[in-house]
Amino acid sequence: MPTDAAIALDFAVVGCLTGACYRPPGRHAFDGPGYVLACLTAPPPAVRRRLPVPTVPASAAAYAAHLGCGCQPSASVRTPVVDR
């Protein structure tokens, strides 16, 4: 579905922009791995209609890795919610 791909692309762009512009106290600046992880969190919605069951754990795992690496929360937190 082209709409799902557009949603995934939007999440990648918004996640990167949010990460670059917002830095909560105690988190390090958004850097290369932060951008990569923000982009890896976004693709699951592109296939959510074809593979509905694996998309939620895939995006949740990518977001957990994003936070586990010390990156600040960004718009990527919304991706697992949209997958449903």
Tab-separated table of C-alpha atoms in Angstrom:
chain	number	residue	atom	x	y	z
A	1	MET	CA	0.000	0.000	0.000
A	2	PRO	CA	1.476	3.363	-0.976
A	3	THR	CA	-0.229	5.052	1.976
A	4	ASP	CA	1.499	2.719	4.453
A	5	ALA	CA	4.870	3.414	2.836
A	6	ALA	CA	4.207	7.153	3.087
A	7	ILE	CA	3.351	6.776	6.776
A	8	ALA	CA	6.602	4.869	7.373
A	9	LEU	CA	8.621	7.521	5.536
A	10	ASP	CA	6.890	10.278	7.499
A	11	PHE	CA	7.772	8.571	10.784
A	12	ALA	CA	11.416	8.303	9.742
A	13	VAL	CA	11.601	11.982	8.787
A	14	VAL	CA	9.695	13.247	11.822
A	15	GLY	CA	11.693	10.966	14.146
A	16	CYS	CA	14.973	12.353	12.812
A	17	LEU	CA	13.796	15.959	12.952
A	18	THR	CA	12.421	15.578	16.457
A	19	GLY	CA	15.604	13.909	17.641
A	20	ALA	CA	17.746	16.663	16.175
A	21	CYS	CA	15.652	19.487	17.673
A	22	TYR	CA	14.735	18.061	21.078
A	23	ARG	CA	17.209	16.977	23.759
A	24	PRO	CA	15.817	16.107	27.185
A	25	PRO	CA	18.075	16.473	30.222
A	26	GLY	CA	20.307	13.468	30.826
A	27	ARG	CA	20.319	12.255	27.210
A	28	HIS	CA	23.161	12.647	24.788
A	29	ALA	CA	22.791	14.556	21.548
A	30	PHE	CA	21.172	12.852	18.582
A	31	ASP	CA	24.048	11.422	16.547
A	32	GLY	CA	24.578	8.980	13.660
A	33	PRO	CA	23.312	5.891	15.499
A	34	GLY	CA	20.314	7.898	16.690
A	35	TYR	CA	19.364	8.717	13.116
A	36	VAL	CA	19.876	5.113	11.994
A	37	LEU	CA	17.783	3.739	14.847
A	38	ALA	CA	15.045	6.312	14.244
A	39	CYS	CA	14.922	5.201	10.608
A	40	LEU	CA	14.919	1.500	11.565
A	41	THR	CA	11.960	2.053	13.867
A	42	ALA	CA	9.873	3.504	11.031
A	43	PRO	CA	9.637	0.774	8.298
A	44	PRO	CA	7.278	-1.746	9.969
A	45	PRO	CA	4.108	0.269	9.209
A	46	ALA	CA	4.894	-0.098	5.492
A	47	VAL	CA	4.100	-3.831	5.710
A	48	ARG	CA	1.536	-3.797	8.504
A	49	ARG	CA	-1.343	-4.918	6.264
A	50	ARG	CA	0.582	-7.829	4.741
A	51	LEU	CA	2.334	-8.959	7.947
A	52	PRO	CA	0.182	-7.651	10.817
A	53	VAL	CA	1.509	-9.878	13.588
A	54	PRO	CA	5.285	-9.333	13.205
A	55	THR	CA	5.106	-5.570	12.663
A	56	VAL	CA	4.244	-4.616	16.246
A	57	PRO	CA	7.094	-6.585	17.884
A	58	ALA	CA	9.489	-5.466	15.135
A	59	SER	CA	8.817	-1.767	15.654
A	60	ALA	CA	8.730	-2.179	19.447
A	61	ALA	CA	12.107	-3.972	19.382
A	62	ALA	CA	13.618	-1.257	17.191
A	63	TYR	CA	12.316	1.403	19.561
A	64	ALA	CA	13.670	-0.499	22.581
A	65	ALA	CA	17.077	-0.614	20.871
A	66	HIS	CA	16.741	3.111	20.183
A	67	LEU	CA	16.211	3.834	23.879
A	68	GLY	CA	18.714	1.190	25.012
A	69	CYS	CA	21.486	2.918	23.082
A	70	GLY	CA	20.867	6.092	25.072
A	71	CYS	CA	19.055	7.982	22.335
A	72	GLN	CA	16.349	10.321	23.501
A	73	PRO	CA	12.715	9.485	22.953
A	74	SER	CA	11.398	11.008	19.759
A	75	ALA	CA	8.381	10.643	17.509
A	76	SER	CA	9.461	7.014	17.041
A	77	VAL	CA	7.455	6.143	20.143
A	78	ARG	CA	4.323	6.519	18.020
A	79	THR	CA	5.340	3.883	15.459
A	80	PRO	CA	4.411	0.771	17.511
A	81	VAL	CA	1.042	2.376	18.282
A	82	VAL	CA	0.244	3.081	14.614
A	83	ASP	CA	1.086	-0.507	13.651
A	84	ARG	CA	-2.081	-1.764	15.286
